[in-house]
Coordinates of C-alpha atoms in Angstrom, one line a residue:
Chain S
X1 CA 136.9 4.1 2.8
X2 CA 136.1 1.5 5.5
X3 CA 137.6 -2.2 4.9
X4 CA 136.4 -5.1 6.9
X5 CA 139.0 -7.8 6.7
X6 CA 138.0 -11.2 7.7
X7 CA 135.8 -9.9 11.0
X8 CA 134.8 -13.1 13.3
X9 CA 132.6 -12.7 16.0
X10 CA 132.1 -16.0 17.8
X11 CA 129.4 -15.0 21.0
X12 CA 130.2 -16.5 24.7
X13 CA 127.3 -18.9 23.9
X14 CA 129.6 -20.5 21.0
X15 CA 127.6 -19.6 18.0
X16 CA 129.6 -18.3 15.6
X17 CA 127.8 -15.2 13.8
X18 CA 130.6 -14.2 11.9
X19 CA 133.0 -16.6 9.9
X20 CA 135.3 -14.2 8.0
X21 CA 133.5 -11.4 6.4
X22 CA 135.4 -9.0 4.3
X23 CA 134.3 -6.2 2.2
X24 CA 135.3 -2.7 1.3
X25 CA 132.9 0.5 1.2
X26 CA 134.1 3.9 -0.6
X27 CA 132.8 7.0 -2.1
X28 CA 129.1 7.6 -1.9
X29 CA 127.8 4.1 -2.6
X30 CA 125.0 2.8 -0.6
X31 CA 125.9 -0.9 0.2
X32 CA 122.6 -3.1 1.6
X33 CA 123.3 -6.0 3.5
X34 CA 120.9 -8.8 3.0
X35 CA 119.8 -12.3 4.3
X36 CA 117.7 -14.1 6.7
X37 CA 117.5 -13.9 10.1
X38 CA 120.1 -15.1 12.3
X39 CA 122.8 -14.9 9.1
X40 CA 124.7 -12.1 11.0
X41 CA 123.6 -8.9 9.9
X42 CA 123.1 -6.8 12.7
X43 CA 126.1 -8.3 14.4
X44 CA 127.9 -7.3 10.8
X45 CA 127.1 -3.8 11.4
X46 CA 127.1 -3.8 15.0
X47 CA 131.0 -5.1 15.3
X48 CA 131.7 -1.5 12.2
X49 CA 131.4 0.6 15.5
X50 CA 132.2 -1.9 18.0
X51 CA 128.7 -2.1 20.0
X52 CA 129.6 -5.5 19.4
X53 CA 133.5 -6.3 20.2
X54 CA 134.5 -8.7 17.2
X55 CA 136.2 -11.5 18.5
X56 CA 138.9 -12.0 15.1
X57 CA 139.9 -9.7 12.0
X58 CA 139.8 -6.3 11.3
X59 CA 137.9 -3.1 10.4
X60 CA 139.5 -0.3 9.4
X61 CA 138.0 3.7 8.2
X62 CA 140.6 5.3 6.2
X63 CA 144.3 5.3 7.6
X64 CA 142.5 3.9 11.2
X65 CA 142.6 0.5 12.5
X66 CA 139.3 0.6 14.5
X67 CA 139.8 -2.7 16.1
X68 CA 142.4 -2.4 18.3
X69 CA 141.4 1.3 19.1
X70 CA 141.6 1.7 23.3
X71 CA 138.5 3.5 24.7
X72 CA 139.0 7.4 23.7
X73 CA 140.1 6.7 20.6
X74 CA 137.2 4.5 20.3
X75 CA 135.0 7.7 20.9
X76 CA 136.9 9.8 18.5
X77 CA 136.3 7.3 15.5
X78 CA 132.7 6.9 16.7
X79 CA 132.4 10.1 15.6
X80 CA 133.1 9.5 12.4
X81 CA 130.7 7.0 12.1
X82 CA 126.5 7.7 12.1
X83 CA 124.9 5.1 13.6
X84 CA 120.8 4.2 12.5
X85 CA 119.3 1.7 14.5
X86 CA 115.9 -0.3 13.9
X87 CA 114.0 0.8 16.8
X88 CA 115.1 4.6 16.8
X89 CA 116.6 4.3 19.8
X90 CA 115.3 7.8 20.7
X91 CA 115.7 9.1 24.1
X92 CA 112.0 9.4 25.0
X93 CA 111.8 12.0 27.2
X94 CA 114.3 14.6 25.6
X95 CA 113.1 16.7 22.7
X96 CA 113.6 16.2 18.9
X97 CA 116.2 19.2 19.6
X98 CA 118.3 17.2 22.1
X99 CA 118.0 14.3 20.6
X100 CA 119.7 15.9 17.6
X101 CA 122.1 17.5 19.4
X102 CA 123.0 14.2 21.1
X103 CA 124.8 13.3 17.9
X104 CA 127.4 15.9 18.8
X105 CA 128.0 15.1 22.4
X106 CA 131.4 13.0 20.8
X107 CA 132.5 16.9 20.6
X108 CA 131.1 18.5 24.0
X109 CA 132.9 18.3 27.5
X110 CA 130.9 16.6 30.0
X111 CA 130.0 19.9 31.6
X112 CA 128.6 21.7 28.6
X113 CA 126.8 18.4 28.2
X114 CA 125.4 18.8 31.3
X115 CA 124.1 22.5 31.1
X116 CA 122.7 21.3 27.4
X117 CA 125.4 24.1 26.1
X118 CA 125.4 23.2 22.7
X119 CA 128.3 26.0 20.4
X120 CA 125.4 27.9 18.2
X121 CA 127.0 26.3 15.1
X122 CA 125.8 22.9 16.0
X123 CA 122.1 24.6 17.0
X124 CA 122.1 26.4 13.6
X125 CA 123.1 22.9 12.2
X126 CA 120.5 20.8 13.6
X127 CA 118.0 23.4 12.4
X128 CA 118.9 22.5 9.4
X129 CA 119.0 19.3 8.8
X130 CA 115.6 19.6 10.6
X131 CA 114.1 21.3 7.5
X132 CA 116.5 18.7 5.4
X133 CA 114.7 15.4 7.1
X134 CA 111.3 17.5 7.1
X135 CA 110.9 18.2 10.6
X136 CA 110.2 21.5 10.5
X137 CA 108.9 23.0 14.1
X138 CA 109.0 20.0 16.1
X139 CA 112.2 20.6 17.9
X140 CA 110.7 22.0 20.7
X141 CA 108.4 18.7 20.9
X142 CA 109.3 15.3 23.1
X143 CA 110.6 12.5 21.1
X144 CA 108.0 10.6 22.2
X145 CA 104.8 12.3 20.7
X146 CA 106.7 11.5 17.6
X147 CA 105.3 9.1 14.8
X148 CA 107.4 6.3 14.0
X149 CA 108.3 7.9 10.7
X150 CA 109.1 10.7 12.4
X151 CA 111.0 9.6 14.9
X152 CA 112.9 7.5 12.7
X153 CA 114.0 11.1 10.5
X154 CA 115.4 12.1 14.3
X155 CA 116.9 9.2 14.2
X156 CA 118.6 10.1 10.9
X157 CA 119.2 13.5 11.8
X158 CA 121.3 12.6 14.6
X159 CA 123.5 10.7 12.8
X160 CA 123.9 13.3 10.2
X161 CA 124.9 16.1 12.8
X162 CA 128.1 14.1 13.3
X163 CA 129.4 14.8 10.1
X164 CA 130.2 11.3 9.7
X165 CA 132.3 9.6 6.9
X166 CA 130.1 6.7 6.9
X167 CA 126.2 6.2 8.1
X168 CA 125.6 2.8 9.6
X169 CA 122.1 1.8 9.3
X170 CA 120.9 -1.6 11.2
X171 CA 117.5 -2.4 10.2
X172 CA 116.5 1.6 9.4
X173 CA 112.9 0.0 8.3
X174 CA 111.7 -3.1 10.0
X175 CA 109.5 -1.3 12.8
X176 CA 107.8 0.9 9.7
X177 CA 104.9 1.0 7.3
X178 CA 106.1 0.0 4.1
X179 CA 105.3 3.7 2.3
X180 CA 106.9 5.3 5.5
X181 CA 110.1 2.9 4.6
X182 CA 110.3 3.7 1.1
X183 CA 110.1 7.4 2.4
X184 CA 113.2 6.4 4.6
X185 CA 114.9 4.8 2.0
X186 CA 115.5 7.4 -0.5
X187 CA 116.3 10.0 2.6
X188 CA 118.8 7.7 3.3
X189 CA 120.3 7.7 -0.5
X190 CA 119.8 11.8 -1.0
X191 CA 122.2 11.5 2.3
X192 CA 124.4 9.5 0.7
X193 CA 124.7 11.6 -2.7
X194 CA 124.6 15.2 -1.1
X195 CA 126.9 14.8 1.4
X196 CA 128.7 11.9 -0.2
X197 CA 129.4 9.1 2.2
X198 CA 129.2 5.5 2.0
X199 CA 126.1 3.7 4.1
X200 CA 125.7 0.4 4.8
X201 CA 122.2 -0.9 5.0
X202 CA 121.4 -3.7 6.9
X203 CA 117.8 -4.4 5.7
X204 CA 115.5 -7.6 5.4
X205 CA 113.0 -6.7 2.7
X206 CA 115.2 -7.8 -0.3
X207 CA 113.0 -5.2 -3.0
X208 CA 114.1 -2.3 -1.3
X209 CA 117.8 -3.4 -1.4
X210 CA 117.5 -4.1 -4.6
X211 CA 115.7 -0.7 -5.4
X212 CA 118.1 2.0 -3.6
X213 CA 121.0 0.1 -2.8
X214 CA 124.3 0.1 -5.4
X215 CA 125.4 -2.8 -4.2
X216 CA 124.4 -6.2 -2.6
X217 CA 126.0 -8.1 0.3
X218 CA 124.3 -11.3 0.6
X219 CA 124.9 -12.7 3.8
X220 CA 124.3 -16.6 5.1
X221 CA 124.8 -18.4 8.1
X222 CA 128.0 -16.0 8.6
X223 CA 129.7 -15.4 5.3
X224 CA 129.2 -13.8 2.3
X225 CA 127.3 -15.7 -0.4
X226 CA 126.7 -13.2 -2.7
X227 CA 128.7 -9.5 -3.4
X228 CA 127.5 -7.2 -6.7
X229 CA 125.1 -5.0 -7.9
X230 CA 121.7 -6.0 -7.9
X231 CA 121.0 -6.5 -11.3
X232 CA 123.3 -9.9 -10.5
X233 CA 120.8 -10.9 -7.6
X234 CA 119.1 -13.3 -9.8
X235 CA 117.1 -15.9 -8.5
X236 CA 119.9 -18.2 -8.0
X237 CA 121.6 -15.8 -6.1
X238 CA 118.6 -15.1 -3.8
X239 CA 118.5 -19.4 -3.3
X240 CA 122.4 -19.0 -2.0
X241 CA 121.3 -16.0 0.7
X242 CA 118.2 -17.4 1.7
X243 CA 118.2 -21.6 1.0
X244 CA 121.9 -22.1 1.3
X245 CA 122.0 -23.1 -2.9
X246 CA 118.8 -24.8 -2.8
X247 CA 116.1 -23.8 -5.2
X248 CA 112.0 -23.2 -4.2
X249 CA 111.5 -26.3 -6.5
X250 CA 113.9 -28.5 -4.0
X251 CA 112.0 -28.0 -0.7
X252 CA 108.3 -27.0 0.3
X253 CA 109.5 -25.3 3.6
X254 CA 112.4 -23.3 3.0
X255 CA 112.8 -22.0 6.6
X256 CA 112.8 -25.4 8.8
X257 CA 115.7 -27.2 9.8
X258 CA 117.8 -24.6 7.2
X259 CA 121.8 -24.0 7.8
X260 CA 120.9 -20.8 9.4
X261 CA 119.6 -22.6 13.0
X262 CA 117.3 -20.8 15.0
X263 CA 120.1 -20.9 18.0
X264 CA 121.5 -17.7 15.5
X265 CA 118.6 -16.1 15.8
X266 CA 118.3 -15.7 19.4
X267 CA 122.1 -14.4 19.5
X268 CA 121.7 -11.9 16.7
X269 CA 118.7 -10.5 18.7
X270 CA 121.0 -10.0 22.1
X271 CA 120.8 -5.7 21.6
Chain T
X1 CA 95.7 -48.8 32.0
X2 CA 96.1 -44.7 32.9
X3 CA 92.2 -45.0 31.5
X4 CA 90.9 -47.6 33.9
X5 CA 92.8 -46.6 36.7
X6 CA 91.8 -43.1 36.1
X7 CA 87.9 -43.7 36.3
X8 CA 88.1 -44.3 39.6
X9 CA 88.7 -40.8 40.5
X10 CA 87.5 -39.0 37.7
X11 CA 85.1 -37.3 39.8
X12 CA 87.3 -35.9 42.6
X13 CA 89.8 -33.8 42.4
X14 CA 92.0 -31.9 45.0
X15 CA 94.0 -28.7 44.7
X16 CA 97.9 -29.6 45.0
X17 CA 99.1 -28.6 48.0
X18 CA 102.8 -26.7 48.3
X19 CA 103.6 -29.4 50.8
X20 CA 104.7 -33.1 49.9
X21 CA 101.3 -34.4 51.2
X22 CA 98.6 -33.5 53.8
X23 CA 100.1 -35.3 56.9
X24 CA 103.0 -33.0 56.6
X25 CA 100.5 -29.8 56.1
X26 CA 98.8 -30.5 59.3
X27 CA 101.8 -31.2 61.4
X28 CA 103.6 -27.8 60.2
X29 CA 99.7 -25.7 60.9
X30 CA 99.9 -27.5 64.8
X31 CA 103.6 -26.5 64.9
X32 CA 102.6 -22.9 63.9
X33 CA 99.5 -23.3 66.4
X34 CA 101.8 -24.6 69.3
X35 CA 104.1 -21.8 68.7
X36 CA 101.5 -19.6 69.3
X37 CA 100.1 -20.8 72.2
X38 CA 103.8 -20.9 74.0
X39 CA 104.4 -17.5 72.8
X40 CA 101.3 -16.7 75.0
X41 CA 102.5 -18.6 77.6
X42 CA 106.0 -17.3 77.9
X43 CA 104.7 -13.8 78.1
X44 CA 102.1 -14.4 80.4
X45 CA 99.5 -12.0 80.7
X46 CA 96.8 -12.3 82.6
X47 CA 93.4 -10.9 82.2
X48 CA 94.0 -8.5 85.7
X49 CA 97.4 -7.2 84.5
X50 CA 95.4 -6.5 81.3
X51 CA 92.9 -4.5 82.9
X52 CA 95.0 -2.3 85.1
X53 CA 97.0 -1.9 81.9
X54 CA 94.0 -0.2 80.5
X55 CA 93.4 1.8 83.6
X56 CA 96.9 3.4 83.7
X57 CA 96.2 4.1 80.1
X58 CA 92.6 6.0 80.4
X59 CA 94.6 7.6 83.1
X60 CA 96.9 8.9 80.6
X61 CA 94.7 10.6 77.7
X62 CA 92.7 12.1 80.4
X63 CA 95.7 14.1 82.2
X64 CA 96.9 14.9 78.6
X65 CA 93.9 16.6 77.5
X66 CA 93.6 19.1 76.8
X67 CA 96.9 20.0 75.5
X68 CA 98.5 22.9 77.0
X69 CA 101.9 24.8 77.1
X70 CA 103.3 27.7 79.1
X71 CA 104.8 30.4 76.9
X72 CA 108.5 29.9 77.8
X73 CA 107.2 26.0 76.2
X74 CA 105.7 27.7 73.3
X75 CA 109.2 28.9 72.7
X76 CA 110.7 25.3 73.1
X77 CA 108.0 23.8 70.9
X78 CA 108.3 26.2 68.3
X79 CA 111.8 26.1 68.1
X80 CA 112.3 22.3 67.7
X81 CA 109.8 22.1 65.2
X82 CA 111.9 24.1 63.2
X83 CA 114.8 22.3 64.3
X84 CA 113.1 19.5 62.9
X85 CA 111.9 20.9 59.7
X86 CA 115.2 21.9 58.8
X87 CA 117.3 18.4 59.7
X88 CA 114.9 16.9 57.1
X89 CA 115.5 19.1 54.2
X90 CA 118.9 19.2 54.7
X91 CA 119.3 15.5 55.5
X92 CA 117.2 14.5 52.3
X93 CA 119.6 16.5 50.4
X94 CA 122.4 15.4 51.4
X95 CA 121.0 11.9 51.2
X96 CA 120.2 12.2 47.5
X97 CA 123.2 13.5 46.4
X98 CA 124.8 10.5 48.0
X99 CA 122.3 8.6 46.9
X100 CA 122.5 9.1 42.8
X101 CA 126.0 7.6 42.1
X102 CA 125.8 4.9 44.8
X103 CA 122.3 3.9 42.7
X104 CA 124.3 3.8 39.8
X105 CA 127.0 1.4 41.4
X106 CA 124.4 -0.5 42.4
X107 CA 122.7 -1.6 39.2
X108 CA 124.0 -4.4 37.6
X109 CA 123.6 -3.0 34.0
X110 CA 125.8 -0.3 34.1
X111 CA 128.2 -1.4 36.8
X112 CA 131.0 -4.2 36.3
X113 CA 130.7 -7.0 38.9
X114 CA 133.2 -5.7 41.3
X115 CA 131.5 -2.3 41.5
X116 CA 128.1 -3.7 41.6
X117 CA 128.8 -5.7 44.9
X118 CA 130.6 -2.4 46.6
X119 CA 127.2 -0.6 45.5
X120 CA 124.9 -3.5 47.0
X121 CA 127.0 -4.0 49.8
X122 CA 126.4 0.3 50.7
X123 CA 122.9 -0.3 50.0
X124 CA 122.3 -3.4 52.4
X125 CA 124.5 -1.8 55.0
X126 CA 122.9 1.4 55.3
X127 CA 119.3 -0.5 55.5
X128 CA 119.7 -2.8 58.4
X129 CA 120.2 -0.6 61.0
X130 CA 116.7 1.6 62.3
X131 CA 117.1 5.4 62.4
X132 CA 117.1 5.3 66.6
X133 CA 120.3 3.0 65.8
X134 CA 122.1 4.9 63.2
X135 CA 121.2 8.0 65.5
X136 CA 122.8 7.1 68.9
X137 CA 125.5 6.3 67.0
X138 CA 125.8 9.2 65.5
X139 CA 125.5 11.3 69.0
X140 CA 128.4 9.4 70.1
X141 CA 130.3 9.8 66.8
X142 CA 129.7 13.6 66.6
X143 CA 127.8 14.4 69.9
X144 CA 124.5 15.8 70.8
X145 CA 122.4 18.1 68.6
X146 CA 121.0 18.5 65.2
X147 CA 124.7 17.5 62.9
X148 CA 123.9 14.0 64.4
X149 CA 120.3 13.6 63.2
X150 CA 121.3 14.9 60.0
X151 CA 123.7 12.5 59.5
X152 CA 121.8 9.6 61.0
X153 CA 118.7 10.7 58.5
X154 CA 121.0 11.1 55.4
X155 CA 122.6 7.9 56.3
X156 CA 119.1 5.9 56.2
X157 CA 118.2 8.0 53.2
X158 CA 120.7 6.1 51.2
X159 CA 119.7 2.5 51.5
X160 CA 116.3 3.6 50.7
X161 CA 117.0 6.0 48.1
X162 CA 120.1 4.3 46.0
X163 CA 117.7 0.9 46.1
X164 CA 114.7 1.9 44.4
X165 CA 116.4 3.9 41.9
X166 CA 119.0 1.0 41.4
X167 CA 116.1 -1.1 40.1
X168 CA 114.5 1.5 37.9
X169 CA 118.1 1.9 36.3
X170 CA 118.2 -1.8 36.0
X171 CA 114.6 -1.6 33.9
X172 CA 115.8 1.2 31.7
X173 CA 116.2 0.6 27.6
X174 CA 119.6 0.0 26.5
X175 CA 119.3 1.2 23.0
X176 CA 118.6 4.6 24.2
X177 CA 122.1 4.6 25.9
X178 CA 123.8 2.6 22.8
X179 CA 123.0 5.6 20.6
X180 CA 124.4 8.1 23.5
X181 CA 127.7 5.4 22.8
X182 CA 127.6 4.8 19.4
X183 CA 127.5 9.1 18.4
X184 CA 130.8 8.6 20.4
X185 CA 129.5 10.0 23.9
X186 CA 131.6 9.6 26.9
X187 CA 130.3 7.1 30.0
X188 CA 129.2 9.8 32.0
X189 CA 127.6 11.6 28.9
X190 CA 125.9 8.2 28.2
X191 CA 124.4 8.5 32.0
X192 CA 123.6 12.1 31.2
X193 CA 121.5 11.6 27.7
X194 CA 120.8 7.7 27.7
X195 CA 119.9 6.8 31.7
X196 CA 118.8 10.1 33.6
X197 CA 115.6 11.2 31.1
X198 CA 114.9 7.4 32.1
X199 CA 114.9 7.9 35.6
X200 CA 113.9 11.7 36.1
X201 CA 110.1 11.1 37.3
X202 CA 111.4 8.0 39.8
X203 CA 114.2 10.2 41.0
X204 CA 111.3 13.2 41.3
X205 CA 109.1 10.9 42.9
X206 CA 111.7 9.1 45.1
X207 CA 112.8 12.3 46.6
X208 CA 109.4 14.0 47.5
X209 CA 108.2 10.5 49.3
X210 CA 111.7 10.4 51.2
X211 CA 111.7 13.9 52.3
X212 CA 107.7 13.1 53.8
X213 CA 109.7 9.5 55.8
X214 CA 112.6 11.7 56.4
X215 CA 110.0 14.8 58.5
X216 CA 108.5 12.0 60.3
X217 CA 111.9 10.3 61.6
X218 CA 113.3 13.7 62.5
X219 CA 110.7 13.8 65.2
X220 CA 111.9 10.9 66.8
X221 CA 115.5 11.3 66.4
X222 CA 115.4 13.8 69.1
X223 CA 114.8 11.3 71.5
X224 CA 118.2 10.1 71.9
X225 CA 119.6 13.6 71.6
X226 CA 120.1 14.2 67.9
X227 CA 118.2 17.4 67.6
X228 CA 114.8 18.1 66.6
X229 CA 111.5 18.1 69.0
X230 CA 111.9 14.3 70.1
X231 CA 114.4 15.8 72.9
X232 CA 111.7 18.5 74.4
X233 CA 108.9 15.8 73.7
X234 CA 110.7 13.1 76.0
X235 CA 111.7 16.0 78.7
X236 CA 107.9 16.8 78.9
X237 CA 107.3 13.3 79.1
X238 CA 109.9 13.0 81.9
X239 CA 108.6 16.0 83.9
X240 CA 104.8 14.8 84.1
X241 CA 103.7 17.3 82.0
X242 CA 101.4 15.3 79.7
X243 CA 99.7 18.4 78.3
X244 CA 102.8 20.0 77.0
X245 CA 103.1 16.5 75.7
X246 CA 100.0 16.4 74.1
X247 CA 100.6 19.9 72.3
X248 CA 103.9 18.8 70.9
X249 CA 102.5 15.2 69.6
X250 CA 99.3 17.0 67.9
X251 CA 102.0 19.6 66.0
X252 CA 104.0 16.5 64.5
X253 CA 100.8 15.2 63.4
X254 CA 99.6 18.1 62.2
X255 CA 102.9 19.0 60.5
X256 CA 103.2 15.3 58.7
X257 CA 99.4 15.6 57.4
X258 CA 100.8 19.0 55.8
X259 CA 103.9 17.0 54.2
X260 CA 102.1 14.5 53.3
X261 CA 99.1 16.2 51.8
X262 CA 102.5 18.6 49.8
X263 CA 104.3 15.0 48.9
X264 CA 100.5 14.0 47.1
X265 CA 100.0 16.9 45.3
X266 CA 103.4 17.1 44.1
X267 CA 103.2 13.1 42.9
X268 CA 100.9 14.1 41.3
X269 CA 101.9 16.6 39.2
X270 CA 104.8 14.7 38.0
X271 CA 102.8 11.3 36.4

């Protein structure tokens, strides 16, 4: 179970993207995080694992307080923790196998890193949850030459190979087609239900929150507007996330001059 | 106003110049000019000391050619070409090896502040000296012979080396390390999976052109006694004997067109 408890993150440029966010995550539920740019999504996500040190509160995955964690046992809970990022963060030039693989470096010495010597239960893994993500026979292949679809299954892949307790998943669909998201999406929730873990979804396009997800996080300037399943999102809701409480019929441009100020924007794109 | 004033000039137009007006651009071009013209001065050479100058040189090539060597020089040549050969391959690799974490150090996205500085510092140190420098002192660190232009050669290898590849670290994308991080990877299994795919073809590339500078310099090492064919090329020179000269000169050319025909090829093969 992870707990967030009242996270801040306040950025050395003074904008506050978090203002005391709390929420719980358990079982297998798939948990989409929602709202508009700049509200504090990806720092959300990004301050779970710590890529982005949270500046108040606390997170915490099971019995472990992960803020507060030194260094290595940093590490060792990042190995719980399956990470999905928005631009596939791929290293190019290895291949799909390495790249794979790469999720279980949090379990390698450096040297056997070094040699690429991999135990043969992790390569009998990867293969697979190659065949799993539908990858079949590209391992040997440069993750490069891949499509973005595919690369983004990699991208899965690698965070499956952990054997995490949770998947973290920061804009899994924004650089993709919108049948090559869908095709994502439910990989994503099969995930969830096979090997059941919780994943938190950090997504923009409100339908396919509201299509796979279990639950809604609406998120606004900061805080949460709006927590439930999304048969509750009703349009009212969707005016709190994305207007601040003001209704389409209230103002012709909904994104100018709104709460969430474009100086969010440029912070929450800092990665 | 701005409109009346304005058709006055509306036909002319001048480019802006970089200096605050033209008065001050024509003093600094005469400034420039009358530098010139003392530098000529000062030196002082006058059309007869010219033309002798060119006499003693015709008188030069014509004793070198054509080039010549007795067997016992055959011997000497031979062997400090090899002497040569093998101070650059071993200085190059030393060099590198040097060279790798020094890089690292050096760039200011992986390196703290403190470290960054100690890597720049390394970098700027080991530049501003020229190889004839950096090799006398080395022959009176260590004493004649090749160790010295080895070291002198490895030394120079590292401003040049841990530079370049400092700045193609610094262009490298982060996200590919974050992943490395966020599968719970160590720092050095970061550099391993995020940064060196990155920077293999530079580092590929790097090496192959320094080895090529490093063949040429080893040549002229030798001339203040730190191994290599520079020493037997100054004796000859020394001794009058401008054919033996002559020989040795057209085997260094002949020996850098090889390396660097070898250095093209093999850039080539790695784009």
């Amino acid at each position: 179970m992870l707990t967030v408890d009242n996270l801040e993150k306040t950025y050395d440029s003074g904008d506050k993207a978090l203002k005391g966010v709390s929420f719980e995550v358990s079982g297998n539920e798939i948990v989409a995080i929602i709202g508009p740019s700049g509200a504090g999504k990806s720092t959300l996500v990004r301050s779970i694992n710590r890529l982005t040190e949270p500046t108040g509160g606390r997170v915490s995955l099971d019995d472990t307080e992960v803020t507060g964690l030194d260094k290595s046992a940093l590490r060792d809970v990042r190995r719980d923790m399956g990470m999905i990022f928005q631009e596939f963060n791929l290293v190019e030039r290895l291949t799909v196998m390495e790249n794979i693989l790469s999720g279980r470096l949090g379990y390698l010495s450096t040297w056997n890193a070094f040699r690429r010597n991999f135990p043969p239960e992790d390569i009998k893994r990867a293969r697979e949850i190659l065949s799993r993500v539908n990858l079949e026979g590209v391992e040997n292949n440069r993750a490069d030459e891949l499509s973005g679809g595919q690369r983004q299954r990699v991208g899965i892949a690698r965070a499956v190979i952990q054997r995490p307790k949770i998947l973290l998943a920061d804009e899994p669909t924004s650089a993709l087609d919108p049948d090559t998201s869908r095709e994502v999406m439910s990989l994503l929730t099969d995930i969830a239900h096979e090997d059941d873990i919780p994943i938190i979804i950090n997504i923009h396009e409100v339908d396919l929150a509201v299509d796979y997800a279990d639950r809604i996080i609406g998120l606004s300037d900061g805080e949460i507007v709006f927590n439930g399943p999304p048969d509750d999102l009703d349009q009212a809701a969707r005016d709190e996330i994305y207007r601040g409480g003001e209704s389409i019929a209230d103002r012709e441009e909904p994104s100018a001059g709104s709460s969430t100020g474009s100086d969010d924007v440029i912070a929450e794109r800092g990665d | 106003m701005a409109a009346e004033s304005g058709s006055a000039v509306e036909g002319s137009w001048e480019r802006p110049t970089v200096f605050y007006n033209k008065k001050v651009k024509y003093l600094i071009y005469g400034l420039i000019l009358l530098f010139f013209a003392y530098s000529f001065w000062n030196l002082r050479i006058s059309p007869s000391r010219f033309v002798r100058g060119i006499g003693a040189g015709v008188e030069l090539v014509t004793s070198m050619l054509p080039p010549a060597y007795t067997p016992s020089q055959r011997d000497l040549l031979i062997q400090g070409i090899v002497e040569s050969i093998v101070m650059t391959i071993v200085a190059t690799t030393i060099g590198i090896i040097v060279s790798v974490p020094v890089a690292v150090m050096a760039s200011n996205n992986l390196s703290p502040k403190p470290v960054y500085y100690v890597g720049r510092s390394i970098v700027a140190v080991t530049r501003s000296l020229h190889e004839l420098i950096v090799a006398i002192i080395m022959v009176k660190a260590v004493g004649f012979g090749p160790l010295a232009g080895v070291l002198a050669l490895a030394f120079k290898t590292i401003g040049f080396f841990a530079k370049l590849l400092a700045e193609e670290i610094e262009d490298i994308d982060r996200g590919q390390m974050e992943a490395i991080t966020a599968a719970g990877g160590t720092p050095v299994q970061t550099y391993l999976y995020g940064v060196l795919p990155q920077v293999m073809p530079r580092i590929v590339g790097l090496s192959i052109y320094r080895l090529d500078i490093n063949l040429r310099h080893s040549t002229v090492v030798g001339i203040v006694g730190a191994g290599g064919i520079g020493i037997t090329l100054l004796n000859s020179f020394d001794k009058y004997d401008y054919q033996f000269s002559m020989a040795i000169i057209a085997v260094i050319v002949a020996i850098v067109m090889v390396g660097e025909g070898v250095s093209a090829l093999a850039r080539r093969r790695i784009q």
